[in-house]
Amino acid sequence: MGCKANQFESSIIEENLISNGLEKVKSVVDADFYILNSCSVTHKSDNEALYLLRAAKNKNPKIITVLTGCYAQIEKDSLLEYDFVDYIIGNDEKLNLYDYLISSTKFVVRDIMQQSEFNKVSLIDTSKTRASLKIQDGCDNRCTYCIIWKARGKSRSADIPFILEQINNFSARGFKEVMLTGIHIGQWGKDIGLTLLDLLKEIEDKTTIERYRLGSLSPTEITDEMLEFLKRSNKFCPHFHLSLQSANDKTLRSMNRFYKTDDYLEQIDKINQVFELPFLGSDIIVGFAGETDEDFEITRQNLEKSGLTQIHTFPYSKRKGTIGESLPDQNSDEIKNKRADIVKNISKRKFTDFINKNLGRQVELLIEKRRDKHSGNLKGITRNYLTLQIVSEREDLYNSLQQVVITKYENGILFGEIIN
């Protein structure tokens, strides 16, 4: 469940178990263990985790259920009451899950706020076309809507030699692209006296990977110096995901976010000037406590005029244990959902406009190892994060970088043709 960091860690867990002789099976009925790497960003995700674990036990009463991830970390004590949860394993401990499955220790959740070092566990998942590498864990922000800092602890950075070694291992195994991920990668280096830019310079000079992509960043973390460096980079994919959360200053203050809307709108314009058609995604929470119709209208206007490509929006969900839970003037679900629909429509228009601007362009496409499961076409991703399909029977193109012309957008699918 949950974010890209959780997905990366789920792959770590899987490799850890398979390397110790376990086999992944498709059916709960055939399984000995059911392992859920949970998310706890909202109460809805907590409830979903319990539902999945209970359902697994109902289908196979002999199965051993393992709950790990953020929900296990935050609610460790209250989870002991559920008879359908056999193991409760914390966020840091899950990366060595096999050790606990073969022991009699069924409850291991240490105080993650005491963790000061990054857990350096490597992953080689050759089934995927693009590699992921977690370079950072934890978060030092205290946003009023968020519980994740309690689940992940203080910001901790992987060291540069480890990161370079992992990236070069990926490259040696045939990967062309790596995604740098974490809980808050903009804070990479804060604990070791470095900055994210320091790391990017090392990746540029000392790795053989052909492309890399950055995970979510706060807008203030993209400095002019970083932009200038990325503009000259041969490896960087011009794809930014900005953790904005609101486009209204009053709401941003209430959320305990440390920037103003005008500042990041200016930064978005700057990014669009520096790169040719960069992909600019963002997160927006609507209906936060105290957000009035007037406040939302300001957000709507700012999003309309922004140079964003796509907006991932979701209604605010109260989370037990956060400051936001107790703030006055909570909005109804009806209001929140209505506002979310408005932002989704803005996003749809912006994304369509972005696609139209890309039609006819020659781009570099990383073709995936598997065909599209619906059409059977070759499928790949451009540097600026567009998914293209290629009508071709050729199988020698899997996992290769090809020059492609974007030809048409039809029924929600973007097509391209390879330049021979």
mmCIF file of N, CA, C and O in Angstrom, residues 72-124:
data_model
loop_
_atom_site.group_PDB
_atom_site.id
_atom_site.type_symbol
_atom_site.label_atom_id
_atom_site.label_comp_id
_atom_site.label_asym_id
_atom_site.label_seq_id
_atom_site.Cartn_x
_atom_site.Cartn_y
_atom_site.Cartn_z
ATOM 1 N N ALA A 72 1.511 -0.187 11.205
ATOM 2 C CA ALA A 72 2.089 -1.008 12.271
ATOM 3 C C ALA A 72 2.970 -0.171 13.196
ATOM 4 O O ALA A 72 2.977 -0.373 14.419
ATOM 5 N N GLN A 73 3.701 0.785 12.611
ATOM 6 C CA GLN A 73 4.604 1.621 13.395
ATOM 7 C C GLN A 73 3.838 2.555 14.336
ATOM 8 O O GLN A 73 4.180 2.689 15.515
ATOM 9 N N ILE A 74 2.790 3.181 13.821
ATOM 10 C CA ILE A 74 2.075 4.200 14.601
ATOM 11 C C ILE A 74 1.128 3.589 15.629
ATOM 12 O O ILE A 74 1.061 4.025 16.776
ATOM 13 N N GLU A 75 0.395 2.554 15.218
ATOM 14 C CA GLU A 75 -0.673 2.007 16.080
ATOM 15 C C GLU A 75 -0.295 0.654 16.684
ATOM 16 O O GLU A 75 -1.157 -0.174 16.951
ATOM 17 N N LYS A 76 0.996 0.457 16.926
ATOM 18 C CA LYS A 76 1.493 -0.860 17.321
ATOM 19 C C LYS A 76 0.750 -1.469 18.514
ATOM 20 O O LYS A 76 0.415 -2.653 18.520
ATOM 21 N N ASP A 77 0.470 -0.666 19.538
ATOM 22 C CA ASP A 77 -0.139 -1.219 20.749
ATOM 23 C C ASP A 77 -1.597 -1.600 20.541
ATOM 24 O O ASP A 77 -2.037 -2.674 20.976
ATOM 25 N N SER A 78 -2.353 -0.744 19.855
ATOM 26 C CA SER A 78 -3.777 -1.026 19.654
ATOM 27 C C SER A 78 -4.002 -2.214 18.727
ATOM 28 O O SER A 78 -5.046 -2.862 18.775
ATOM 29 N N LEU A 79 -3.023 -2.533 17.895
ATOM 30 C CA LEU A 79 -3.179 -3.628 16.933
ATOM 31 C C LEU A 79 -3.100 -5.010 17.582
ATOM 32 O O LEU A 79 -3.524 -5.999 16.997
ATOM 33 N N LEU A 80 -2.571 -5.065 18.795
ATOM 34 C CA LEU A 80 -2.423 -6.345 19.473
ATOM 35 C C LEU A 80 -3.765 -7.014 19.762
ATOM 36 O O LEU A 80 -3.835 -8.230 19.975
ATOM 37 N N GLU A 81 -4.825 -6.232 19.772
ATOM 38 C CA GLU A 81 -6.142 -6.782 20.121
ATOM 39 C C GLU A 81 -6.772 -7.599 18.986
ATOM 40 O O GLU A 81 -7.735 -8.317 19.199
ATOM 41 N N TYR A 82 -6.247 -7.479 17.779
ATOM 42 C CA TYR A 82 -6.860 -8.158 16.641
ATOM 43 C C TYR A 82 -6.314 -9.580 16.493
ATOM 44 O O TYR A 82 -5.110 -9.775 16.286
ATOM 45 N N ASP A 83 -7.209 -10.561 16.560
ATOM 46 C CA ASP A 83 -6.754 -11.953 16.500
ATOM 47 C C ASP A 83 -6.404 -12.396 15.083
ATOM 48 O O ASP A 83 -5.863 -13.490 14.893
ATOM 49 N N PHE A 84 -6.707 -11.556 14.078
ATOM 50 C CA PHE A 84 -6.351 -11.911 12.698
ATOM 51 C C PHE A 84 -5.000 -11.314 12.279
ATOM 52 O O PHE A 84 -4.612 -11.404 11.123
ATOM 53 N N VAL A 85 -4.281 -10.696 13.223
ATOM 54 C CA VAL A 85 -2.932 -10.170 12.969
ATOM 55 C C VAL A 85 -1.948 -10.979 13.804
ATOM 56 O O VAL A 85 -1.981 -10.935 15.031
ATOM 57 N N ASP A 86 -1.068 -11.734 13.139
ATOM 58 C CA ASP A 86 -0.141 -12.606 13.856
ATOM 59 C C ASP A 86 1.192 -11.939 14.183
ATOM 60 O O ASP A 86 1.728 -12.114 15.268
ATOM 61 N N TYR A 87 1.735 -11.202 13.209
ATOM 62 C CA TYR A 87 3.009 -10.503 13.410
ATOM 63 C C TYR A 87 2.791 -9.004 13.223
ATOM 64 O O TYR A 87 2.070 -8.586 12.310
ATOM 65 N N ILE A 88 3.452 -8.201 14.067
ATOM 66 C CA ILE A 88 3.462 -6.741 13.905
ATOM 67 C C ILE A 88 4.934 -6.321 13.869
ATOM 68 O O ILE A 88 5.655 -6.454 14.866
ATOM 69 N N ILE A 89 5.368 -5.833 12.700
ATOM 70 C CA ILE A 89 6.788 -5.531 12.473
ATOM 71 C C ILE A 89 6.921 -4.067 12.074
ATOM 72 O O ILE A 89 6.198 -3.582 11.200
ATOM 73 N N GLY A 90 7.851 -3.346 12.698
ATOM 74 C CA GLY A 90 8.017 -1.913 12.477
ATOM 75 C C GLY A 90 8.622 -1.562 11.119
ATOM 76 O O GLY A 90 9.080 -2.439 10.368
ATOM 77 N N ASN A 91 8.651 -0.264 10.832
ATOM 78 C CA ASN A 91 9.082 0.224 9.518
ATOM 79 C C ASN A 91 10.549 -0.062 9.229
ATOM 80 O O ASN A 91 10.907 -0.366 8.092
ATOM 81 N N ASP A 92 11.400 0.048 10.211
ATOM 82 C CA ASP A 92 12.827 -0.188 9.970
ATOM 83 C C ASP A 92 13.129 -1.684 9.975
ATOM 84 O O ASP A 92 13.954 -2.169 9.187
ATOM 85 N N GLU A 93 12.427 -2.418 10.835
ATOM 86 C CA GLU A 93 12.685 -3.846 10.973
ATOM 87 C C GLU A 93 12.201 -4.658 9.766
ATOM 88 O O GLU A 93 12.721 -5.748 9.496
ATOM 89 N N LYS A 94 11.224 -4.141 9.022
ATOM 90 C CA LYS A 94 10.625 -4.914 7.924
ATOM 91 C C LYS A 94 11.617 -5.252 6.813
ATOM 92 O O LYS A 94 11.405 -6.195 6.057
ATOM 93 N N LEU A 95 12.700 -4.482 6.716
ATOM 94 C CA LEU A 95 13.653 -4.706 5.634
ATOM 95 C C LEU A 95 14.458 -5.992 5.837
ATOM 96 O O LEU A 95 15.135 -6.462 4.925
ATOM 97 N N ASN A 96 14.377 -6.557 7.046
ATOM 98 C CA ASN A 96 14.997 -7.866 7.325
ATOM 99 C C ASN A 96 13.929 -8.828 7.842
ATOM 100 O O ASN A 96 14.111 -9.517 8.841
ATOM 101 N N LEU A 97 12.823 -8.866 7.144
ATOM 102 C CA LEU A 97 11.630 -9.555 7.636
ATOM 103 C C LEU A 97 11.844 -11.054 7.865
ATOM 104 O O LEU A 97 11.311 -11.626 8.814
ATOM 105 N N TYR A 98 12.640 -11.692 7.018
ATOM 106 C CA TYR A 98 12.840 -13.138 7.144
ATOM 107 C C TYR A 98 13.353 -13.523 8.529
ATOM 108 O O TYR A 98 12.945 -14.544 9.095
ATOM 109 N N ASP A 99 14.229 -12.690 9.086
ATOM 110 C CA ASP A 99 14.800 -12.989 10.409
ATOM 111 C C ASP A 99 13.715 -13.126 11.475
ATOM 112 O O ASP A 99 13.854 -13.913 12.415
ATOM 113 N N TYR A 100 12.647 -12.349 11.320
ATOM 114 C CA TYR A 100 11.576 -12.396 12.317
ATOM 115 C C TYR A 100 10.599 -13.536 12.044
ATOM 116 O O TYR A 100 10.048 -14.120 12.973
ATOM 117 N N LEU A 101 10.399 -13.876 10.781
ATOM 118 C CA LEU A 101 9.471 -14.960 10.450
ATOM 119 C C LEU A 101 9.975 -16.309 10.963
ATOM 120 O O LEU A 101 9.169 -17.202 11.266
ATOM 121 N N ILE A 102 11.280 -16.474 11.049
ATOM 122 C CA ILE A 102 11.826 -17.757 11.511
ATOM 123 C C ILE A 102 12.104 -17.751 13.014
ATOM 124 O O ILE A 102 12.592 -18.730 13.563
ATOM 125 N N SER A 103 11.811 -16.647 13.678
ATOM 126 C CA SER A 103 12.021 -16.571 15.129
ATOM 127 C C SER A 103 10.667 -16.633 15.831
ATOM 128 O O SER A 103 9.612 -16.618 15.202
ATOM 129 N N SER A 104 10.703 -16.656 17.136
ATOM 130 C CA SER A 104 9.457 -16.660 17.912
ATOM 131 C C SER A 104 9.004 -15.246 18.251
ATOM 132 O O SER A 104 7.993 -15.054 18.913
ATOM 133 N N THR A 105 9.765 -14.259 17.774
ATOM 134 C CA THR A 105 9.437 -12.853 18.052
ATOM 135 C C THR A 105 8.406 -12.363 17.048
ATOM 136 O O THR A 105 8.695 -12.226 15.861
ATOM 137 N N LYS A 106 7.222 -12.087 17.524
ATOM 138 C CA LYS A 106 6.128 -11.705 16.633
ATOM 139 C C LYS A 106 5.758 -10.233 16.745
ATOM 140 O O LYS A 106 4.890 -9.756 16.013
ATOM 141 N N PHE A 107 6.399 -9.534 17.652
ATOM 142 C CA PHE A 107 6.115 -8.102 17.832
ATOM 143 C C PHE A 107 7.439 -7.359 17.933
ATOM 144 O O PHE A 107 8.150 -7.474 18.944
ATOM 145 N N VAL A 108 7.820 -6.665 16.870
ATOM 146 C CA VAL A 108 9.081 -5.918 16.859
ATOM 147 C C VAL A 108 8.832 -4.543 16.245
ATOM 148 O O VAL A 108 8.771 -4.385 15.022
ATOM 149 N N VAL A 109 8.644 -3.554 17.095
ATOM 150 C CA VAL A 109 8.445 -2.177 16.628
ATOM 151 C C VAL A 109 9.243 -1.261 17.554
ATOM 152 O O VAL A 109 8.791 -0.901 18.638
ATOM 153 N N ARG A 110 10.427 -0.920 17.125
ATOM 154 C CA ARG A 110 11.282 -0.052 17.956
ATOM 155 C C ARG A 110 10.881 1.407 17.794
ATOM 156 O O ARG A 110 10.184 1.778 16.853
ATOM 157 N N ASP A 111 11.355 2.253 18.715
ATOM 158 C CA ASP A 111 11.089 3.698 18.656
ATOM 159 C C ASP A 111 11.844 4.291 17.474
ATOM 160 O O ASP A 111 13.062 4.469 17.522
ATOM 161 N N ILE A 112 11.108 4.595 16.406
ATOM 162 C CA ILE A 112 11.762 5.042 15.171
ATOM 163 C C ILE A 112 12.352 6.443 15.309
ATOM 164 O O ILE A 112 13.246 6.830 14.557
ATOM 165 N N MET A 113 11.884 7.218 16.278
ATOM 166 C CA MET A 113 12.447 8.559 16.489
ATOM 167 C C MET A 113 13.886 8.473 17.008
ATOM 168 O O MET A 113 14.615 9.457 16.965
ATOM 169 N N GLN A 114 14.285 7.301 17.488
ATOM 170 C CA GLN A 114 15.662 7.114 17.955
ATOM 171 C C GLN A 114 16.591 6.635 16.846
ATOM 172 O O GLN A 114 17.802 6.533 17.050
ATOM 173 N N GLN A 115 16.025 6.325 15.675
ATOM 174 C CA GLN A 115 16.857 5.875 14.554
ATOM 175 C C GLN A 115 17.610 7.070 13.975
ATOM 176 O O GLN A 115 17.004 8.059 13.581
ATOM 177 N N SER A 116 18.925 6.979 13.922
ATOM 178 C CA SER A 116 19.731 8.097 13.423
ATOM 179 C C SER A 116 20.460 7.770 12.130
ATOM 180 O O SER A 116 21.020 8.660 11.491
ATOM 181 N N GLU A 117 20.460 6.497 11.726
ATOM 182 C CA GLU A 117 21.177 6.100 10.517
ATOM 183 C C GLU A 117 20.231 5.485 9.502
ATOM 184 O O GLU A 117 19.277 4.784 9.859
ATOM 185 N N PHE A 118 20.523 5.742 8.245
ATOM 186 C CA PHE A 118 19.753 5.176 7.136
ATOM 187 C C PHE A 118 20.018 3.674 7.044
ATOM 188 O O PHE A 118 21.165 3.239 7.137
ATOM 189 N N ASN A 119 18.964 2.897 6.869
ATOM 190 C CA ASN A 119 19.092 1.442 6.753
ATOM 191 C C ASN A 119 19.482 1.095 5.313
ATOM 192 O O ASN A 119 18.655 1.147 4.405
ATOM 193 N N LYS A 120 20.736 0.741 5.112
ATOM 194 C CA LYS A 120 21.258 0.531 3.753
ATOM 195 C C LYS A 120 21.013 -0.901 3.285
ATOM 196 O O LYS A 120 21.833 -1.783 3.482
ATOM 197 N N VAL A 121 19.853 -1.093 2.680
ATOM 198 C CA VAL A 121 19.514 -2.395 2.117
ATOM 199 C C VAL A 121 19.401 -2.229 0.608
ATOM 200 O O VAL A 121 18.730 -1.321 0.121
ATOM 201 N N SER A 122 20.055 -3.101 -0.133
ATOM 202 C CA SER A 122 20.074 -2.952 -1.594
ATOM 203 C C SER A 122 18.979 -3.778 -2.245
ATOM 204 O O SER A 122 18.490 -4.756 -1.680
ATOM 205 N N LEU A 123 18.602 -3.365 -3.444
ATOM 206 C CA LEU A 123 17.553 -4.027 -4.207
ATOM 207 C C LEU A 123 17.990 -4.155 -5.664
ATOM 208 O O LEU A 123 18.450 -3.191 -6.263
ATOM 209 N N ILE A 124 17.841 -5.342 -6.211
ATOM 210 C CA ILE A 124 18.001 -5.538 -7.649
ATOM 211 C C ILE A 124 16.754 -6.268 -8.143
ATOM 212 O O ILE A 124 16.619 -7.473 -7.971
#
